[in-house]
PDB file of C-alpha atoms in Angstrom:
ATOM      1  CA  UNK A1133       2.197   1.197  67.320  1.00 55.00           C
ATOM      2  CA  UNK A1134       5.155  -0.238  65.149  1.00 63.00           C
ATOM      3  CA  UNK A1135       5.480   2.697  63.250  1.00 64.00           C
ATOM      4  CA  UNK A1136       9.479   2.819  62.125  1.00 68.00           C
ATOM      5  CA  UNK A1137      11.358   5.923  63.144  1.00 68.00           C
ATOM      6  CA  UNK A1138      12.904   7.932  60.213  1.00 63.00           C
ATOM      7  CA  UNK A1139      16.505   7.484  59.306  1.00 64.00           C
ATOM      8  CA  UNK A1140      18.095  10.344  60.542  1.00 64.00           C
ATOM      9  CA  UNK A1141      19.371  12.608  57.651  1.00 65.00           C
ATOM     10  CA  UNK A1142      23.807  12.499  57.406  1.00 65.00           C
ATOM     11  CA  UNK A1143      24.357  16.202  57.235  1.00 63.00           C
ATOM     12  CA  UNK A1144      27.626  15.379  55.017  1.00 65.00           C
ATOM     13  CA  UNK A1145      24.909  13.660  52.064  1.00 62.00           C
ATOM     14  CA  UNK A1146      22.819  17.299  52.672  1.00 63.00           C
ATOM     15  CA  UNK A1147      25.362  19.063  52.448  1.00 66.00           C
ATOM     16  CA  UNK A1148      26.089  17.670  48.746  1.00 68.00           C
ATOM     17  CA  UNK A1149      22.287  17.729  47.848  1.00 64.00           C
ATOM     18  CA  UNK A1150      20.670  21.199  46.741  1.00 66.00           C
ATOM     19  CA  UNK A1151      18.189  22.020  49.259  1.00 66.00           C
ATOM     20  CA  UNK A1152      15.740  22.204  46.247  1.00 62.00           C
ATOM     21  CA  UNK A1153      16.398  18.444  45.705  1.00 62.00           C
ATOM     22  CA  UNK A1154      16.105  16.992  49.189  1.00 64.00           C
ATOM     23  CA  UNK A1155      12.379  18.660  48.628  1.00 67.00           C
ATOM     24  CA  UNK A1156      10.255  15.677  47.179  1.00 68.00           C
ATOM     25  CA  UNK A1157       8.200  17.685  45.502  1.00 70.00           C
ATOM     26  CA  UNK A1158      10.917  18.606  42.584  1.00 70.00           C
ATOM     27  CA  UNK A1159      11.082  15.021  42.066  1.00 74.00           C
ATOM     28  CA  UNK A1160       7.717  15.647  40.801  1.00 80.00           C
ATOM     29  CA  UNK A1161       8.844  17.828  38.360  1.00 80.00           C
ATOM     30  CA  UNK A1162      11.838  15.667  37.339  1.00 81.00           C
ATOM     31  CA  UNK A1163       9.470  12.779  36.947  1.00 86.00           C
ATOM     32  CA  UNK A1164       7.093  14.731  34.605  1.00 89.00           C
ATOM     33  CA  UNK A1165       9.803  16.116  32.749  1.00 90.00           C
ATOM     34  CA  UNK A1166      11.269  12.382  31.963  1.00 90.00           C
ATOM     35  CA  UNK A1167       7.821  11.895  31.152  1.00 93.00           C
ATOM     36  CA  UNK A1168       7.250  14.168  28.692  1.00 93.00           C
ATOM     37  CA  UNK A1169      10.537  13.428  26.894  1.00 92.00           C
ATOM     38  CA  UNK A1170       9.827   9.776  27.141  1.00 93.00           C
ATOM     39  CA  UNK A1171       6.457  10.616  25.203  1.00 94.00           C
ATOM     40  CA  UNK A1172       8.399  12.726  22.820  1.00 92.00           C
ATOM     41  CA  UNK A1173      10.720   9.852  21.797  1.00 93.00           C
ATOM     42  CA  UNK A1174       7.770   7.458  21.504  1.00 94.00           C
ATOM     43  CA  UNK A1175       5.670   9.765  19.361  1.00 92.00           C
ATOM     44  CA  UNK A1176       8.760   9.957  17.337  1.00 92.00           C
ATOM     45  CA  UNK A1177       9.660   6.381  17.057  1.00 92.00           C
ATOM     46  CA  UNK A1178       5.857   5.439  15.997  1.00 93.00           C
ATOM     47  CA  UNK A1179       5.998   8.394  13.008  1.00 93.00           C
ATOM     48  CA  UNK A1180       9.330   6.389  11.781  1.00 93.00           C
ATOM     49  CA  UNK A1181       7.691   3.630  11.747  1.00 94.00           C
ATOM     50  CA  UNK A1182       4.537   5.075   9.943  1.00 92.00           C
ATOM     51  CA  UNK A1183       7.146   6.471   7.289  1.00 93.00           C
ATOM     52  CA  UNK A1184       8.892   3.320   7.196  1.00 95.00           C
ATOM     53  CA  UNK A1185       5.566   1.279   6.527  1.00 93.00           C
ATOM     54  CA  UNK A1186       4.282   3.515   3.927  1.00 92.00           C
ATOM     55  CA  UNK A1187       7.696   3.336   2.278  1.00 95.00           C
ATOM     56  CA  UNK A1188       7.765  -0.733   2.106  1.00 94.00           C
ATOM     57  CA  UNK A1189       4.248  -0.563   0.682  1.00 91.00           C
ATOM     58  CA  UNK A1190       4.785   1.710  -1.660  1.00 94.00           C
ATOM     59  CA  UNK A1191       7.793   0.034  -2.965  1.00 95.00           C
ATOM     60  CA  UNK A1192       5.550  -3.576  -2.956  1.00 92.00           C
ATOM     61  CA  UNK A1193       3.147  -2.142  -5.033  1.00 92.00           C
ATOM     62  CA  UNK A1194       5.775  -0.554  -7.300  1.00 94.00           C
ATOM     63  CA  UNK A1195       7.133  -3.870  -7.718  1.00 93.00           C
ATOM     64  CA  UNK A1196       3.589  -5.689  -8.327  1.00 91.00           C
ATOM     65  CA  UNK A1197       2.901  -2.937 -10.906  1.00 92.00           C
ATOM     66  CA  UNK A1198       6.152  -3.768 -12.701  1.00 94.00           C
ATOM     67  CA  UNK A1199       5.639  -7.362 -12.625  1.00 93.00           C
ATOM     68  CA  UNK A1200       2.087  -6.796 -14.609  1.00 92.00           C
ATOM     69  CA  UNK A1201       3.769  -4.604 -16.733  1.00 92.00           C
ATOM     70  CA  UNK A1202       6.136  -7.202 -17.501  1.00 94.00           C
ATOM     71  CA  UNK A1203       3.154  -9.840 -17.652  1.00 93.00           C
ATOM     72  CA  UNK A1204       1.560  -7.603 -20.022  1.00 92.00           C
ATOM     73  CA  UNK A1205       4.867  -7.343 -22.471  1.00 92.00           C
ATOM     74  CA  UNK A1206       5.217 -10.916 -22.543  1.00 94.00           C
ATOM     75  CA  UNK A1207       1.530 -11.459 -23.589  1.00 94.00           C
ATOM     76  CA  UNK A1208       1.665  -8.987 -25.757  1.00 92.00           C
ATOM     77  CA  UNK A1209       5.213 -10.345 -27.257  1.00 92.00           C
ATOM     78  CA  UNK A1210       2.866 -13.631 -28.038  1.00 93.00           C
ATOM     79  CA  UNK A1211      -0.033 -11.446 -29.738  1.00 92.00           C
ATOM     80  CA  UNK A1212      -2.286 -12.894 -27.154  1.00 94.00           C
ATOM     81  CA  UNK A1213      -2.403 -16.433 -25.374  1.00 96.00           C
ATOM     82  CA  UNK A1214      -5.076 -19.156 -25.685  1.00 97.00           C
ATOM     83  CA  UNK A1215      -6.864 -20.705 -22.787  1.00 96.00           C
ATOM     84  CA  UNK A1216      -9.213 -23.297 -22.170  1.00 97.00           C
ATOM     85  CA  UNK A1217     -12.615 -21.643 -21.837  1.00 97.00           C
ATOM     86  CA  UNK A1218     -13.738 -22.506 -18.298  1.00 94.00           C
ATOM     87  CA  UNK A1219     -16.757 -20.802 -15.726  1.00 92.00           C
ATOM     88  CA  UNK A1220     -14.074 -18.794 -14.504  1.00 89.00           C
ATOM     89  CA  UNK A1221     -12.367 -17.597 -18.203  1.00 93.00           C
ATOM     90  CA  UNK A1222     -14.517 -16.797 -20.668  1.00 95.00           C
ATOM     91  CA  UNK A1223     -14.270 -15.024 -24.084  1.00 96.00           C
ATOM     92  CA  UNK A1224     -13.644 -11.155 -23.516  1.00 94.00           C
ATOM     93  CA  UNK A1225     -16.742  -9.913 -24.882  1.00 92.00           C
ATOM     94  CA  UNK A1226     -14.424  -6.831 -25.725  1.00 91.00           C
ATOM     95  CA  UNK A1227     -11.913  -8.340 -27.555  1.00 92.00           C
ATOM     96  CA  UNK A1228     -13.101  -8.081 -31.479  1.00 91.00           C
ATOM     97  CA  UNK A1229     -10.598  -9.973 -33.257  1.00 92.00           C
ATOM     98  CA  UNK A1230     -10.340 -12.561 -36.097  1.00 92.00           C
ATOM     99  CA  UNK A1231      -9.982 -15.941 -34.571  1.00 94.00           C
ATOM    100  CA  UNK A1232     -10.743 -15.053 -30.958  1.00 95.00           C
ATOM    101  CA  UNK A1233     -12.202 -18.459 -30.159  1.00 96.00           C
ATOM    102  CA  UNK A1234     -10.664 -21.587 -31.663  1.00 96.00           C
ATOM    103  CA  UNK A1235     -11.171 -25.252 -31.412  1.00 96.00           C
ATOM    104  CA  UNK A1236      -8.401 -27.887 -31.211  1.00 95.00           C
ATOM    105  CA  UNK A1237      -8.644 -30.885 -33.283  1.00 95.00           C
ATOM    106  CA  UNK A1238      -9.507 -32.465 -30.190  1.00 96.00           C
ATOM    107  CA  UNK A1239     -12.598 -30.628 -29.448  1.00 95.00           C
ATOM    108  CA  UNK A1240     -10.808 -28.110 -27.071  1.00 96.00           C
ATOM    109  CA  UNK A1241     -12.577 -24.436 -26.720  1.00 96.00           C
ATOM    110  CA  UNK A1242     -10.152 -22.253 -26.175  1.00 97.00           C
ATOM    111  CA  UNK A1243     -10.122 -18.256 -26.599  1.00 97.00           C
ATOM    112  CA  UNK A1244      -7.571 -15.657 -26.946  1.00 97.00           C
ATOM    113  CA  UNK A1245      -6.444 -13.934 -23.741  1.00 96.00           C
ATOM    114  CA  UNK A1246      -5.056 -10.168 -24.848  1.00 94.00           C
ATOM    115  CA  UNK A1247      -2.747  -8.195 -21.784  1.00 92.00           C
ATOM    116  CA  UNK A1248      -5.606  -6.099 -20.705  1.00 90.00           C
ATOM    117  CA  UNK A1249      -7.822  -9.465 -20.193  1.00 93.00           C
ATOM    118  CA  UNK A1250      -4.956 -11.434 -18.997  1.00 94.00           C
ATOM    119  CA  UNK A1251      -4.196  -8.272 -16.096  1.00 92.00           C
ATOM    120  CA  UNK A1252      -8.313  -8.340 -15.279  1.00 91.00           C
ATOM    121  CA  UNK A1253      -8.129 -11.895 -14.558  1.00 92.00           C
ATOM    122  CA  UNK A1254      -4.837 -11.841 -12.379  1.00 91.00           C
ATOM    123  CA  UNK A1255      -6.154  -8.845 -10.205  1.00 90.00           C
ATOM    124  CA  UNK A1256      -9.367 -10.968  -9.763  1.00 88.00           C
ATOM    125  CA  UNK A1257      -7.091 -14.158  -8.338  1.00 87.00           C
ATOM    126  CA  UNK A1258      -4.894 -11.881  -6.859  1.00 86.00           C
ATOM    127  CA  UNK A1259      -7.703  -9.931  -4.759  1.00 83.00           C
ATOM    128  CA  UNK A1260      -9.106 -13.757  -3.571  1.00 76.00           C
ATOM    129  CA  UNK A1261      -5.847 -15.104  -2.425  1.00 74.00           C
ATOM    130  CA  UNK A1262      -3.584 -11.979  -1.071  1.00 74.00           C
ATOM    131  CA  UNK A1263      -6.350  -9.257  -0.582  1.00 72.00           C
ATOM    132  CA  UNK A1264      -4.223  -7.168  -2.887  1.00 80.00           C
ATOM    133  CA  UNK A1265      -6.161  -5.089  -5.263  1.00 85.00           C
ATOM    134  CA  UNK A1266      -5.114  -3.521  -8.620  1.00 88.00           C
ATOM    135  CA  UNK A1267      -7.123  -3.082 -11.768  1.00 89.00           C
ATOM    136  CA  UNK A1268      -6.751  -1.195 -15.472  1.00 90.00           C
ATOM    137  CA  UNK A1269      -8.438   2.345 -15.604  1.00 92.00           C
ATOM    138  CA  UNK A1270      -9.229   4.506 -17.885  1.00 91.00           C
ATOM    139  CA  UNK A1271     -10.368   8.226 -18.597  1.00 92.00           C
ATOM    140  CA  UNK A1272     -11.697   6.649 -21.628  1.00 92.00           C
ATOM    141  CA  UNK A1273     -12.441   3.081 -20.916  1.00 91.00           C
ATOM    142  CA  UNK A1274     -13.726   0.299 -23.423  1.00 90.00           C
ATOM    143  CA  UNK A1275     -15.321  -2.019 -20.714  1.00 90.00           C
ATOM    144  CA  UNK A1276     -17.602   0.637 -18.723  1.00 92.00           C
ATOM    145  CA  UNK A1277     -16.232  -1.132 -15.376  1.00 91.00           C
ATOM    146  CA  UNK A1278     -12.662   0.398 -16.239  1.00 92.00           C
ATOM    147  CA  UNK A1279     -14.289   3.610 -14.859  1.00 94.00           C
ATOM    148  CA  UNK A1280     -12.048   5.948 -13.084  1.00 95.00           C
ATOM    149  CA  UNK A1281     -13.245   6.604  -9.811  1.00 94.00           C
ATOM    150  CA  UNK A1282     -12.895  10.428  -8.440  1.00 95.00           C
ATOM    151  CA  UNK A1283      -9.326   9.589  -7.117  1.00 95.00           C
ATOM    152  CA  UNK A1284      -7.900   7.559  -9.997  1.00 95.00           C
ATOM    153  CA  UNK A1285      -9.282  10.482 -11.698  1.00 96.00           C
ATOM    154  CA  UNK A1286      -7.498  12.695  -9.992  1.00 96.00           C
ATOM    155  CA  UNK A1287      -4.526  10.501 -11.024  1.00 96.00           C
ATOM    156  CA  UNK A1288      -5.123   9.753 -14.488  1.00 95.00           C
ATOM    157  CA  UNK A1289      -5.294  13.638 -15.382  1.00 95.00           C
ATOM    158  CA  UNK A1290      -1.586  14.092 -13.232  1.00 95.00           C
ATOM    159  CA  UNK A1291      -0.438  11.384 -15.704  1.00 94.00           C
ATOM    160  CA  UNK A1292      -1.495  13.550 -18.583  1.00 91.00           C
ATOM    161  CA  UNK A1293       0.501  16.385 -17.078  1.00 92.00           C
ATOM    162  CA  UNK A1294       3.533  14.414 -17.189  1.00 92.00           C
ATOM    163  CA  UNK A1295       3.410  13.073 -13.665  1.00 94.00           C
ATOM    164  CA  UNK A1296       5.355   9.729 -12.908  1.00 94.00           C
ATOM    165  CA  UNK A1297       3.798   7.922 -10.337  1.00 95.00           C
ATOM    166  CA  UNK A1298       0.810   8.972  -7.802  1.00 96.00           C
ATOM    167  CA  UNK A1299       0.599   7.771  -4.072  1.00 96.00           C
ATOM    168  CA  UNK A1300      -0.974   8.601  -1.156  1.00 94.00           C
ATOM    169  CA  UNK A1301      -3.025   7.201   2.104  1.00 94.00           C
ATOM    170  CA  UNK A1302      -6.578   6.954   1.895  1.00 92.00           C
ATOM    171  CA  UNK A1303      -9.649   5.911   4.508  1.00 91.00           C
ATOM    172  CA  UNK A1304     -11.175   2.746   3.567  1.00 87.00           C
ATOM    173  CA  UNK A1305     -13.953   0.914   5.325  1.00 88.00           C
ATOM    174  CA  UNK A1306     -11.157  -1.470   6.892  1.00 84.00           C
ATOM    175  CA  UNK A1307      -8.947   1.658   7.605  1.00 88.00           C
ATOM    176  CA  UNK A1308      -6.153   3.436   5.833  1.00 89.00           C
ATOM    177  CA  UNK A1309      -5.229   1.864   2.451  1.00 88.00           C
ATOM    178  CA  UNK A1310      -2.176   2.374   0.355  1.00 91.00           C
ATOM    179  CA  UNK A1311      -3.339   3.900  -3.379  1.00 93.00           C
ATOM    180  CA  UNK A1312      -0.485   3.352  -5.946  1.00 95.00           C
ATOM    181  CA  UNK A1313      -1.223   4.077  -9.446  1.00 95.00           C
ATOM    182  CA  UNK A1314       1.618   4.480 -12.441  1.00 95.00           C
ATOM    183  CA  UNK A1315       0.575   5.381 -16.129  1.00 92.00           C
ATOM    184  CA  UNK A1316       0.824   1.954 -17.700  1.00 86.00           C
ATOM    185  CA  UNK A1317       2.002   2.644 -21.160  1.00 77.00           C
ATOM    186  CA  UNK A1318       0.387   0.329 -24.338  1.00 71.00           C
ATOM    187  CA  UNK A1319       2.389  -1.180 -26.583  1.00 65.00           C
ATOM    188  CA  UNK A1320       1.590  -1.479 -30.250  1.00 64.00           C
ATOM    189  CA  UNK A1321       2.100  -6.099 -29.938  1.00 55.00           C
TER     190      UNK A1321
END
């Protein structure tokens, strides 16, 4: 056979070694233990990062809530805008106001775009390009598909109860989603 013989031990290495350690069976136990607090620091590094995530998209959709907040003001600065009436933007059936459709002296339909119009249509292009989803809600909505649903309902009833800003991690068909909603306050323009 070509079995090799064993190294012979140097008795001046043993007698540096605890005899518990020159057993290979507490290496065993020094593996699992490395183990276990390699585990530990994983588990702990993926939570940060969990934290971190849900921080960044929380602050993104703060941000994309101020910007239509913003949008809104500046609409509202202009008491409305007028568009060209196209498939896609057509007269807000909920908008009853003097002079909501007009005609250039060119023969150019156009109708008036309030904030709450104007947001409905930018959440619609926003949803088709980026996936992002936001939309107006109500407790009391004009447009019946304003509806609160049971969490924004939740929300909407916080707001009243002077709360600033809701958040929190809900399942969703395509896994957890981000809910943001804010109390978006109307101006009198």
């Amino acid at each position: 056979s070509s079995a090799k013989p064993m190294p012979a031990r140097d008795p001046q290495v043993d007698a540096y070694v605890p005899a518990a350690f020159r057993q290979r069976r507490w290496w065993l136990v020094l593996l699992a233990l490395w183990s276990a607090g390699a585990w530990h620091l994983l588990h702990s590094h993926i939570e940060d990062v969990q934290l971190q995530s849900v921080q960044i998209a929380t602050e993104g959709a703060r941000n994309m809530f101020r910007m239509v907040a913003l949008t809104r003001s500046w609409n509202a600065s202009h008491a409305g805008i007028y568009v060209p009436v196209t498939e896609r933007t057509q007269p807000n059936a909920y908008l009853k106001v003097p002079r909501r459709d007009v005609i250039t002296t060119d023969g150019q339909a156009l109708t008036l775009i309030n904030p709450a119009y104007m947001t409905r249509l930018i959440a619609e292009m926003a949803q088709s390009d980026s996936g992002a989803i936001f939309r107006l809600t109500s407790l009391r909505p004009i447009r019946p598909e304003n509806a609160a649903d049971p969490w924004e309902t939740k929300s909407l009833q916080s707001f009243e109860a002077g709360t600033k800003e809701v958040v929190s991690i809900e399942p969703s068909e395509h896994g957890p989603l981000l809910r943001y909603m804010a109390p978006l306050q109307v101006e009198k323009p």
